[in-house]
mmCIF file of N, CA and C in Angstrom:
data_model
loop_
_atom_site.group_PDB
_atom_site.id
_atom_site.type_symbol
_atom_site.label_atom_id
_atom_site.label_comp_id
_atom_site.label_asym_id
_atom_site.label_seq_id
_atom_site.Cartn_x
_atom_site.Cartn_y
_atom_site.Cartn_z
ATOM 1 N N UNK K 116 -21.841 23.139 8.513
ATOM 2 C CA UNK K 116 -22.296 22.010 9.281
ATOM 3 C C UNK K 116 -21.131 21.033 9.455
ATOM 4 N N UNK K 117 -21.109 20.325 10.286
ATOM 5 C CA UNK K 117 -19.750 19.783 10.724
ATOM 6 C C UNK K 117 -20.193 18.394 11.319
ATOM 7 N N UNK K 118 -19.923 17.573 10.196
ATOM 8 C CA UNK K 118 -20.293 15.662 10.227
ATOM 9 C C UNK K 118 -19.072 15.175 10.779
ATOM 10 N N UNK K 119 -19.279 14.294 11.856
ATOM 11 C CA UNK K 119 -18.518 13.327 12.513
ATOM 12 C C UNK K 119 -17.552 12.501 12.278
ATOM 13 N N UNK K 120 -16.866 12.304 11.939
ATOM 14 C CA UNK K 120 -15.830 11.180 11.368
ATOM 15 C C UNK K 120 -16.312 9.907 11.661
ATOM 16 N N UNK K 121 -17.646 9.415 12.538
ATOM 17 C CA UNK K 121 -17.437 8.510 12.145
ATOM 18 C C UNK K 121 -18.658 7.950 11.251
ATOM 19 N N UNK K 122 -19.797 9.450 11.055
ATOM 20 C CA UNK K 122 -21.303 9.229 9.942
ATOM 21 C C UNK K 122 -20.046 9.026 8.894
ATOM 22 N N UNK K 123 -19.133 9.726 8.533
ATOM 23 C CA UNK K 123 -18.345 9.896 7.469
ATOM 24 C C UNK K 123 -18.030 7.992 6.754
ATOM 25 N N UNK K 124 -17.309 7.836 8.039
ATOM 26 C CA UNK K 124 -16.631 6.264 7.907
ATOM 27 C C UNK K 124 -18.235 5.116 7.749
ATOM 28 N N UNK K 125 -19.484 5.523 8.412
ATOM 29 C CA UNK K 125 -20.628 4.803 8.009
ATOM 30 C C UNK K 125 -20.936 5.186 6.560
ATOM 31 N N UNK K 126 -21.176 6.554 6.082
ATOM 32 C CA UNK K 126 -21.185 6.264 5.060
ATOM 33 C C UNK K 126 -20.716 5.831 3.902
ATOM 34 N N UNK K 127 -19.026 5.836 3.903
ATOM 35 C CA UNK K 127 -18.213 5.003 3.247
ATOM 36 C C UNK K 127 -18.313 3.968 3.002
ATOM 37 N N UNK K 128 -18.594 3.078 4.331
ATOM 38 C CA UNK K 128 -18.561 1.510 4.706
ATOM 39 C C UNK K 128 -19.846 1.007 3.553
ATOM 40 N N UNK K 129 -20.879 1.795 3.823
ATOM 41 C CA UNK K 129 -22.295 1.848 3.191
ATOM 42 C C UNK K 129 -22.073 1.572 1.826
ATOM 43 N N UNK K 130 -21.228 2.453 0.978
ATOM 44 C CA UNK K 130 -21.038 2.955 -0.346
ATOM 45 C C UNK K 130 -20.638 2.187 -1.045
ATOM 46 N N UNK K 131 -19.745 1.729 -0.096
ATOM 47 C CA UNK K 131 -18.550 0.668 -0.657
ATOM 48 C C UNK K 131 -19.568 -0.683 -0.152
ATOM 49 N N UNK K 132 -20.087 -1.109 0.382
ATOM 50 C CA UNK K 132 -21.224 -2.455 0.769
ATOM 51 C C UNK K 132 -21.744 -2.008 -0.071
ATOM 52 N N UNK K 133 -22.599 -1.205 -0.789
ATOM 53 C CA UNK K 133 -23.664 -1.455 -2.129
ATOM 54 C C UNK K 133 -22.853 -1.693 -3.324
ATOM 55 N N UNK K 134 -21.707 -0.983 -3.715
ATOM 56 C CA UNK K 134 -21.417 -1.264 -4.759
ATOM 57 C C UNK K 134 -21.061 -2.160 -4.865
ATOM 58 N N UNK K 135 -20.001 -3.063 -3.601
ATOM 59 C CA UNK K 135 -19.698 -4.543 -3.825
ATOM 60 C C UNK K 135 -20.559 -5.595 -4.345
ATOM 61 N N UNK K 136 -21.683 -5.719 -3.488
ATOM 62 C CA UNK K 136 -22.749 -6.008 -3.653
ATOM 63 C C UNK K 136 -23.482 -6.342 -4.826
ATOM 64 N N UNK K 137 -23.392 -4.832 -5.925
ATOM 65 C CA UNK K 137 -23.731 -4.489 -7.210
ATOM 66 C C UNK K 137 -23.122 -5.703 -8.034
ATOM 67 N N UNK K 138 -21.906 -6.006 -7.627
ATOM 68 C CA UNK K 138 -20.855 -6.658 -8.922
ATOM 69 C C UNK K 138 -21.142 -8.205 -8.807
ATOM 70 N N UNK K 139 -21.815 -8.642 -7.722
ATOM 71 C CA UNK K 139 -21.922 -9.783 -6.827
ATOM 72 C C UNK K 139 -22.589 -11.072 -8.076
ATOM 73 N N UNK K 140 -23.307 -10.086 -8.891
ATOM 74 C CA UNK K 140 -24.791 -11.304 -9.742
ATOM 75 C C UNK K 140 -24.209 -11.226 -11.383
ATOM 76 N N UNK K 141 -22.550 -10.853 -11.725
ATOM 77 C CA UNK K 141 -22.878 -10.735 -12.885
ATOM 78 C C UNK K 141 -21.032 -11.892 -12.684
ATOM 79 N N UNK K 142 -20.966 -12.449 -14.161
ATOM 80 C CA UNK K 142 -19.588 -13.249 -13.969
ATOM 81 C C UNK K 142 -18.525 -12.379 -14.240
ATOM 82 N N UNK K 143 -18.931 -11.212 -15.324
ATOM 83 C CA UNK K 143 -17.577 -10.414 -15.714
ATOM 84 C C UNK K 143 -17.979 -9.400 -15.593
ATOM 85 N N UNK K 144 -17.198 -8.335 -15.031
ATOM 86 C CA UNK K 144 -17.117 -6.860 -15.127
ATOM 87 C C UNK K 144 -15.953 -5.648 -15.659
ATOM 88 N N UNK K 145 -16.115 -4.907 -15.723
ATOM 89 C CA UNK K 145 -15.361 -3.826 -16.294
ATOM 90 C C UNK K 145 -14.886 -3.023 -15.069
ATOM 91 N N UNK K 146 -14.054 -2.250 -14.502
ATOM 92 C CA UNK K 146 -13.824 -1.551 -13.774
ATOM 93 C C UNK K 146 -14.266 0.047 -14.083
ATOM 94 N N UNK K 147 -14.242 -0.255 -15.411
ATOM 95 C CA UNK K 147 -15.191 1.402 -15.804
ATOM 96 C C UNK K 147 -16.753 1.442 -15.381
ATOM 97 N N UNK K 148 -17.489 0.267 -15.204
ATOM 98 C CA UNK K 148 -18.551 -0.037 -14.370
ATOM 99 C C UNK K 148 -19.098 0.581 -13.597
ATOM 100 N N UNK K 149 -17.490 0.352 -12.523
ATOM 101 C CA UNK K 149 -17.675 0.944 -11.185
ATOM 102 C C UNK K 149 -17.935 1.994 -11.051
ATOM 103 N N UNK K 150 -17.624 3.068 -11.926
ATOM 104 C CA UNK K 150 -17.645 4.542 -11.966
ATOM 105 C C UNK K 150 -18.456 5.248 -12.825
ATOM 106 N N UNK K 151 -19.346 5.598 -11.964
ATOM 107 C CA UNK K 151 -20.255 6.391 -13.025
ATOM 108 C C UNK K 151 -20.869 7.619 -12.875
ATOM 109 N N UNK K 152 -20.414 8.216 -12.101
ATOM 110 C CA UNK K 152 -20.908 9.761 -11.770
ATOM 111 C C UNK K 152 -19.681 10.671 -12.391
ATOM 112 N N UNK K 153 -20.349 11.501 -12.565
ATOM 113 C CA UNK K 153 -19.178 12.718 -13.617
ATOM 114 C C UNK K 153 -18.420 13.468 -12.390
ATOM 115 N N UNK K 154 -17.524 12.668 -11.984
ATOM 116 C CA UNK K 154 -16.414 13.619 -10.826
ATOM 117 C C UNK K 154 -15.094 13.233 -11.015
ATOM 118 N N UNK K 155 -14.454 14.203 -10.662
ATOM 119 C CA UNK K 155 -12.942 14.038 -11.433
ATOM 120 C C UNK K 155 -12.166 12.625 -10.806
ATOM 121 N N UNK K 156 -12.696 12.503 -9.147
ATOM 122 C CA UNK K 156 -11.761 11.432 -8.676
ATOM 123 C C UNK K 156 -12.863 10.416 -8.052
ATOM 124 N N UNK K 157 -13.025 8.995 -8.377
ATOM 125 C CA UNK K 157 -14.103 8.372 -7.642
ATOM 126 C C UNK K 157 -13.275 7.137 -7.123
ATOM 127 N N UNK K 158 -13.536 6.463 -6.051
ATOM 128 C CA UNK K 158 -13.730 4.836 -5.546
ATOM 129 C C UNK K 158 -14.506 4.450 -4.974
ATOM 130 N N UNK K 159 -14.549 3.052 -5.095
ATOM 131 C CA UNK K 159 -15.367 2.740 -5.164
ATOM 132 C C UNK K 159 -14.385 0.570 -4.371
ATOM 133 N N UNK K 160 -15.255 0.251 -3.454
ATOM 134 C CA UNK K 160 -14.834 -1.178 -2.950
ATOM 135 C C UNK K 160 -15.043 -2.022 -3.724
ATOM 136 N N UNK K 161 -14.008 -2.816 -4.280
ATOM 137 C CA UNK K 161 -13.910 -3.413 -5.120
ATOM 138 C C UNK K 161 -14.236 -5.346 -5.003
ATOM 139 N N UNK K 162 -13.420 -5.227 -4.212
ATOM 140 C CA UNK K 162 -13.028 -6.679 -3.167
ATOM 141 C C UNK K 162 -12.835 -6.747 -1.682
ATOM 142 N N UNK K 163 -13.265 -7.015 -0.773
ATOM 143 C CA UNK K 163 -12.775 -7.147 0.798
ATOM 144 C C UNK K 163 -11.578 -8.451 0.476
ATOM 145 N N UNK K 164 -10.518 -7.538 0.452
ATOM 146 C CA UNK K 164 -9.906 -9.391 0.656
ATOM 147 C C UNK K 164 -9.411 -10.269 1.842
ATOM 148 N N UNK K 165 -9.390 -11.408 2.054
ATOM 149 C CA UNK K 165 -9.515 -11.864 3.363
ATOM 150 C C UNK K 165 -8.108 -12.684 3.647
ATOM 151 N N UNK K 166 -7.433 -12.678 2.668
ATOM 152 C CA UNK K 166 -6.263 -13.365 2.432
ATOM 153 C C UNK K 166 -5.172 -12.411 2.868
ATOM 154 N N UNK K 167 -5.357 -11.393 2.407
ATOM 155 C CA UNK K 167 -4.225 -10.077 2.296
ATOM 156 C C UNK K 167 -3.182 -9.937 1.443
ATOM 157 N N UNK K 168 -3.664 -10.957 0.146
ATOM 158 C CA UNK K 168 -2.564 -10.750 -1.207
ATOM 159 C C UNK K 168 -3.231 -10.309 -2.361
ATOM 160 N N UNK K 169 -2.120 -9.920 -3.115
ATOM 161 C CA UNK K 169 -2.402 -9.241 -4.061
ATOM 162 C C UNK K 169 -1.254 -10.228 -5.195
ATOM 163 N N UNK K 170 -1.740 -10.649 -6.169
ATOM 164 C CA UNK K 170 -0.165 -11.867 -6.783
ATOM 165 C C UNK K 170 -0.421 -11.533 -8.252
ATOM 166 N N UNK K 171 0.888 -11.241 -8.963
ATOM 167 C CA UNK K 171 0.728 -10.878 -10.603
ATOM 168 C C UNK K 171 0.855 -12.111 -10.999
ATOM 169 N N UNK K 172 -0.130 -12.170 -11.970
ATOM 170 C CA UNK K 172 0.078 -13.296 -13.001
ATOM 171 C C UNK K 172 -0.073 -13.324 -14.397
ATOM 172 N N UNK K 173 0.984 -13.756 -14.943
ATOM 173 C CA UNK K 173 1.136 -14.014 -16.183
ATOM 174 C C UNK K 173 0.654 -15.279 -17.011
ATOM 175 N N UNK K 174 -0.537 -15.289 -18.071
ATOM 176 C CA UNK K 174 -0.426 -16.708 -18.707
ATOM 177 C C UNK K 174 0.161 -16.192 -20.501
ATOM 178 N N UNK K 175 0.860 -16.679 -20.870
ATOM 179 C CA UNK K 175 1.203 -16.661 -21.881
ATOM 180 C C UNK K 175 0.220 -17.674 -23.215
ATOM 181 N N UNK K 176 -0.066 -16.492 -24.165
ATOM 182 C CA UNK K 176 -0.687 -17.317 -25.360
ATOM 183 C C UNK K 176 -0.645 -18.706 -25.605
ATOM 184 N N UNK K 177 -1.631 -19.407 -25.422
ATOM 185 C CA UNK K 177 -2.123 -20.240 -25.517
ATOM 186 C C UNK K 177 -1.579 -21.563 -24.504
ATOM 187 N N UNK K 178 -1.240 -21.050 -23.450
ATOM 188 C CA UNK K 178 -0.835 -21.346 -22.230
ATOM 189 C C UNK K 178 -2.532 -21.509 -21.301
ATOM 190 N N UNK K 179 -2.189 -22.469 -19.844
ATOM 191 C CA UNK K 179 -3.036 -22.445 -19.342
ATOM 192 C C UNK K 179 -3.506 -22.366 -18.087
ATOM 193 N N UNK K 180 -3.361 -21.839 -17.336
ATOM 194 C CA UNK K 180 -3.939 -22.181 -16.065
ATOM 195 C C UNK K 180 -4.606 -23.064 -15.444
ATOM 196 N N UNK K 181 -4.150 -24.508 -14.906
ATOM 197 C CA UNK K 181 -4.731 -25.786 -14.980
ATOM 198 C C UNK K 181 -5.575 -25.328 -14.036
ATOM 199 N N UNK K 182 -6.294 -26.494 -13.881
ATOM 200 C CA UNK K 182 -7.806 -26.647 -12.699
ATOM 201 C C UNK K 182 -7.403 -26.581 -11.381
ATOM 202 N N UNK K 183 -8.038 -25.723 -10.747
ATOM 203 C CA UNK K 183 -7.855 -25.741 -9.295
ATOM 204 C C UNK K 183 -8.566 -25.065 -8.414
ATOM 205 N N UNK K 184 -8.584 -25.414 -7.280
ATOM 206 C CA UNK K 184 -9.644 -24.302 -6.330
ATOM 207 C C UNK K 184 -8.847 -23.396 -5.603
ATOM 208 N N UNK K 185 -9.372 -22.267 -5.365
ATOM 209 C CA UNK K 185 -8.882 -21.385 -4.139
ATOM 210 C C UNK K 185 -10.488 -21.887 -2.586
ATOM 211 N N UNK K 186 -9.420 -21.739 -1.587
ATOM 212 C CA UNK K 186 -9.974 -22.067 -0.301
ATOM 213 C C UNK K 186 -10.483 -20.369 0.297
ATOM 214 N N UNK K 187 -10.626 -19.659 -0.441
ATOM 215 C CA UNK K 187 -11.347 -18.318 -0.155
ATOM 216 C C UNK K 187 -12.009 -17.078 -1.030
ATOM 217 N N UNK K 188 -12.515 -16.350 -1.059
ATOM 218 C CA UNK K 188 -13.146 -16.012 -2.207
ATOM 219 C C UNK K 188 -12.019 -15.018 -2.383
ATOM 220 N N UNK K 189 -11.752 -14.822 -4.432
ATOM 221 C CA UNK K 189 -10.786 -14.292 -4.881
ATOM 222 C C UNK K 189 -11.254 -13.363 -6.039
ATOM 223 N N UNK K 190 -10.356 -12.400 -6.329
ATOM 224 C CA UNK K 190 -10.540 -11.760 -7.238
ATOM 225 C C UNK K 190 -9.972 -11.489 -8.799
ATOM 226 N N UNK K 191 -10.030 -11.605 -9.992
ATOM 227 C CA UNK K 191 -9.337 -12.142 -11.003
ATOM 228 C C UNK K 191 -9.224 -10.520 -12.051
ATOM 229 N N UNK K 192 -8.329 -9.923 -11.591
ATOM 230 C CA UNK K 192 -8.453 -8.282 -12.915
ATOM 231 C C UNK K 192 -7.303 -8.898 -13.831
ATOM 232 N N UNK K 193 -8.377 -8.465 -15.053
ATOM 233 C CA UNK K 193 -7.403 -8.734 -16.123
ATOM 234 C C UNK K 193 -6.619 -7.444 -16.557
ATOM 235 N N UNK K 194 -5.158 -7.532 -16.640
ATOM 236 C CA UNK K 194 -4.821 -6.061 -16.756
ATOM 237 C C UNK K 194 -4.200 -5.540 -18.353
ATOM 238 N N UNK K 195 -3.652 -6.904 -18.956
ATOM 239 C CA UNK K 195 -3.741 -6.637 -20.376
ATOM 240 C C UNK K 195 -3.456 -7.812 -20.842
ATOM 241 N N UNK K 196 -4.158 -7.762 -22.340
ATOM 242 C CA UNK K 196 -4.104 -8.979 -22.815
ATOM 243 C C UNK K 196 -5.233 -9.586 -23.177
ATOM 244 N N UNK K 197 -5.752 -11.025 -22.952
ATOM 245 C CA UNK K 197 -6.864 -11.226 -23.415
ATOM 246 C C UNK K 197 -6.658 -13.394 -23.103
ATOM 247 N N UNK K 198 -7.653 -13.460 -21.976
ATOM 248 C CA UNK K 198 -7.265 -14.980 -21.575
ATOM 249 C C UNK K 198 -9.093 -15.309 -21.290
ATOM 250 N N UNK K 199 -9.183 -16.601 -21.058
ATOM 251 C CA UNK K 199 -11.139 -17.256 -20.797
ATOM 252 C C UNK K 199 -10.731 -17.516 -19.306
ATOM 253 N N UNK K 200 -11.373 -17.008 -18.772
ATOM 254 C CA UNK K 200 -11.988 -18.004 -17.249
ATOM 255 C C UNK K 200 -13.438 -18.613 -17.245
ATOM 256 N N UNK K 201 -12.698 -20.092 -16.800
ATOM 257 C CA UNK K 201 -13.841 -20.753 -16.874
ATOM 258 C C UNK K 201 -14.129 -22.015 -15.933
ATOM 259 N N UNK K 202 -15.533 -22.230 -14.963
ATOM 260 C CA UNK K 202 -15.788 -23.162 -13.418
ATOM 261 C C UNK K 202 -16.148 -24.158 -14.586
ATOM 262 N N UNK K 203 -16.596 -24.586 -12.908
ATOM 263 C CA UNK K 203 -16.982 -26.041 -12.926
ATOM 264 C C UNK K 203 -18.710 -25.633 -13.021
ATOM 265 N N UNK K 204 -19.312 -24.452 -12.445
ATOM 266 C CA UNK K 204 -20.466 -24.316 -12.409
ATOM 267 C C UNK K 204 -20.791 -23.430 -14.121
ATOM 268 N N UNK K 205 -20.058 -23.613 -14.971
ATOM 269 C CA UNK K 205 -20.358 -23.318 -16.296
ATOM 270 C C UNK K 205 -20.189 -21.838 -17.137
ATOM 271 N N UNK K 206 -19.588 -20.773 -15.339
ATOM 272 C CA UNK K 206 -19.211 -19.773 -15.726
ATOM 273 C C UNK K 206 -18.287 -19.562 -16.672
ATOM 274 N N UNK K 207 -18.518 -18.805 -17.801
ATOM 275 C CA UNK K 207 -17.092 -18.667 -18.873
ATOM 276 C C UNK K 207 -17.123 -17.278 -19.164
ATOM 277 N N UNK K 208 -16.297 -16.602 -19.202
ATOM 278 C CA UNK K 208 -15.730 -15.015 -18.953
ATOM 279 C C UNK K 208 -14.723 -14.658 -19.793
ATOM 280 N N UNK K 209 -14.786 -13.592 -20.591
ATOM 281 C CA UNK K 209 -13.833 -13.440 -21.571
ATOM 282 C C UNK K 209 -13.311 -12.395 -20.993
ATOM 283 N N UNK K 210 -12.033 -12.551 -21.042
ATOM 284 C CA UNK K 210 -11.723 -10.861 -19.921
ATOM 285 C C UNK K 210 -10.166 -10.363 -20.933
ATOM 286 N N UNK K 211 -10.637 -9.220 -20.659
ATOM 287 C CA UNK K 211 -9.873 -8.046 -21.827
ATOM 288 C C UNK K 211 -9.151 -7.269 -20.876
ATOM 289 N N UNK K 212 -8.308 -6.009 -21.432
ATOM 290 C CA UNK K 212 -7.828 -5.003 -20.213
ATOM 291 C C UNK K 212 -8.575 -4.686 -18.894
ATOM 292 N N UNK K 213 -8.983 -4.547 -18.037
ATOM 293 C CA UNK K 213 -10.202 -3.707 -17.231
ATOM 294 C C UNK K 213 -10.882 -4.684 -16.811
ATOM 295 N N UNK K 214 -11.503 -5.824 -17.170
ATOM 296 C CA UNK K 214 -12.390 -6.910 -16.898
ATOM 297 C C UNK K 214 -12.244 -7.591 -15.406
ATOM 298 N N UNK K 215 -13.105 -7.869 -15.047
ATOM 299 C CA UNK K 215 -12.686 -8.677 -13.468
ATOM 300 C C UNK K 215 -13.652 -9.914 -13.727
ATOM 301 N N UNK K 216 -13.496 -11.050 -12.421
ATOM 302 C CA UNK K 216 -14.310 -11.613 -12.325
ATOM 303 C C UNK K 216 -14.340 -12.310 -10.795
ATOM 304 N N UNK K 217 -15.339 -12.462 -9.820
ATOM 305 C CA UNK K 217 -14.662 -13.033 -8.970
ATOM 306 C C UNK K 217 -15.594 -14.728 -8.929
ATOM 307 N N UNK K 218 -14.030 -14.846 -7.888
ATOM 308 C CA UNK K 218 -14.243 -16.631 -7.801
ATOM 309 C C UNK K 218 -14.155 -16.637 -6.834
ATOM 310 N N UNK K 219 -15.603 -18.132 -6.980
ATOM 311 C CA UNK K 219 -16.052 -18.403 -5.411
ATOM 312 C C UNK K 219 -15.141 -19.474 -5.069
ATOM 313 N N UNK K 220 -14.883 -19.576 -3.585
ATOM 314 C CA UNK K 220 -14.552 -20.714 -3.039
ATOM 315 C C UNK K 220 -14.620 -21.927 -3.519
ATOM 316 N N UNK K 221 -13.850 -23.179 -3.419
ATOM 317 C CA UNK K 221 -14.257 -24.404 -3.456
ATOM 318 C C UNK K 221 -14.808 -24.733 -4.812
ATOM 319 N N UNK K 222 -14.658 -23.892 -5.551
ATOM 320 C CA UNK K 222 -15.414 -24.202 -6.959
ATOM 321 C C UNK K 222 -13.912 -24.610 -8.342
ATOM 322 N N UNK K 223 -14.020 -25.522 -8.331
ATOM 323 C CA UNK K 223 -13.020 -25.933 -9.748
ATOM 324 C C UNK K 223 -12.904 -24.595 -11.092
ATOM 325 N N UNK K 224 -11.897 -24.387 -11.412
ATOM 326 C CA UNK K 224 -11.575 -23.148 -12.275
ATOM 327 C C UNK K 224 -10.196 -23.088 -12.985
ATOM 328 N N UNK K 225 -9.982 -22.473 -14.373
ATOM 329 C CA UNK K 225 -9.277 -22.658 -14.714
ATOM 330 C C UNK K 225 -9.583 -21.050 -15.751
ATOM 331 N N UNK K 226 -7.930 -21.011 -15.930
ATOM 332 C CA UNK K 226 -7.786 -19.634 -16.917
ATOM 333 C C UNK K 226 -7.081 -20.002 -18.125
ATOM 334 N N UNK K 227 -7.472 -19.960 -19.438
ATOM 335 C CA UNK K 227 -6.849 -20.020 -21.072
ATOM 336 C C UNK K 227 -6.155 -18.577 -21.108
ATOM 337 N N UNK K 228 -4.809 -18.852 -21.829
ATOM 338 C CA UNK K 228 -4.348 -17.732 -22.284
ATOM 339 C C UNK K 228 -4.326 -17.385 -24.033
ATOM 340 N N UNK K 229 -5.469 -16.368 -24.275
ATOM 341 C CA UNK K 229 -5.720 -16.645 -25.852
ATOM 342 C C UNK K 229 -4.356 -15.641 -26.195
ATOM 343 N N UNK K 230 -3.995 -14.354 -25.319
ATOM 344 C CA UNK K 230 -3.155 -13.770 -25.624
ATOM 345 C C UNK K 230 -2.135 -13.778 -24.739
ATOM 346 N N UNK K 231 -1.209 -13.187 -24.827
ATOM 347 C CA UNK K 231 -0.081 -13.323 -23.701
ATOM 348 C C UNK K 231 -0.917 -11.979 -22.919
ATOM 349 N N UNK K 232 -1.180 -12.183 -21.834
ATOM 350 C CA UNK K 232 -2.223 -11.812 -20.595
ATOM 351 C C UNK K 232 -1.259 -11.671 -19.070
ATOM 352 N N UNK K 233 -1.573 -10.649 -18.670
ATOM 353 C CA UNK K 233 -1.145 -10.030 -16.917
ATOM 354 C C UNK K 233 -2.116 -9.838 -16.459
ATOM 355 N N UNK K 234 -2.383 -10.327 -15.315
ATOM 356 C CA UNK K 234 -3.748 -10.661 -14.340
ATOM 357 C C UNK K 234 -2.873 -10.372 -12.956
ATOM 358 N N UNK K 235 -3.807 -9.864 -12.047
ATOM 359 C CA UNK K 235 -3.962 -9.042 -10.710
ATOM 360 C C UNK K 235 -4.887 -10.385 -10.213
ATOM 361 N N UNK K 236 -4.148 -10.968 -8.927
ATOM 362 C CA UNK K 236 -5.542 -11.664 -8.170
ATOM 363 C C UNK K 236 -5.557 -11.345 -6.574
ATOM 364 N N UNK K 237 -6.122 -11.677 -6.606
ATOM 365 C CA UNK K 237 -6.065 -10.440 -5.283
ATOM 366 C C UNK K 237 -7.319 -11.914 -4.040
ATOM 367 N N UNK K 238 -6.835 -12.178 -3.119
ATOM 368 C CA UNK K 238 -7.390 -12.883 -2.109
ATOM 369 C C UNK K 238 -7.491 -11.848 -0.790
#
């Protein structure tokens, strides 16, 4: 049977809209989360980003990431290490290797570095 390239690209679009979706109601996640069917290679949409960056960041132990807003919604992977994100709306997130969290717009936020920590943010 021989599917269309573009049911193909709907159902992608689909796959990737539910799972985004999925991550939408919780403050912290795991990227092992995302994956949960027993197949050797999976993805899965993580972030639409609207910015088109991707920026490494480093906070060093007991260092801080002062208060500030982003003007678009962003994405926060923690890639090793161990730092708090924490709003103005009371969200507080402990994020380890793997952990994400995203941040909304316009909302006051700030990141603690409990360990010396490398973070992925991605707009």
């Amino acid at each position: 049977m021989k599917i269309s390239k573009n049911v193909i690209a709907i159902l992608l679009i689909a796959t990737s809209t539910i799972a985004f979706s999925q991550t939408q109601n919780k403050s912290k996640m795991n990227l092992k989360e995302l994956h949960t069917e027993a197949k050797g290679v999976q993805t899965n949409m993580l972030f639409p980003a609207t910015d088109g960056k991707v920026i490494s960041l480093q906070i060093l132990k007991d260092s801080t990431l002062e208060e500030h807003i982003t003007k678009v919604p962003a994405l926060l992977v923690c890639v090793s290490g161990n730092a708090v994100y924490e709003d103005e709306k009371g969200t507080k997130a402990v994020l380890f290797s793997g952990d994400f969290v995203k941040i909304e717009p316009n909302v006051k936020h700030w990141v603690n570095g409990i360990e010396n920590t490398n973070l992925l943010l991605i707009k």
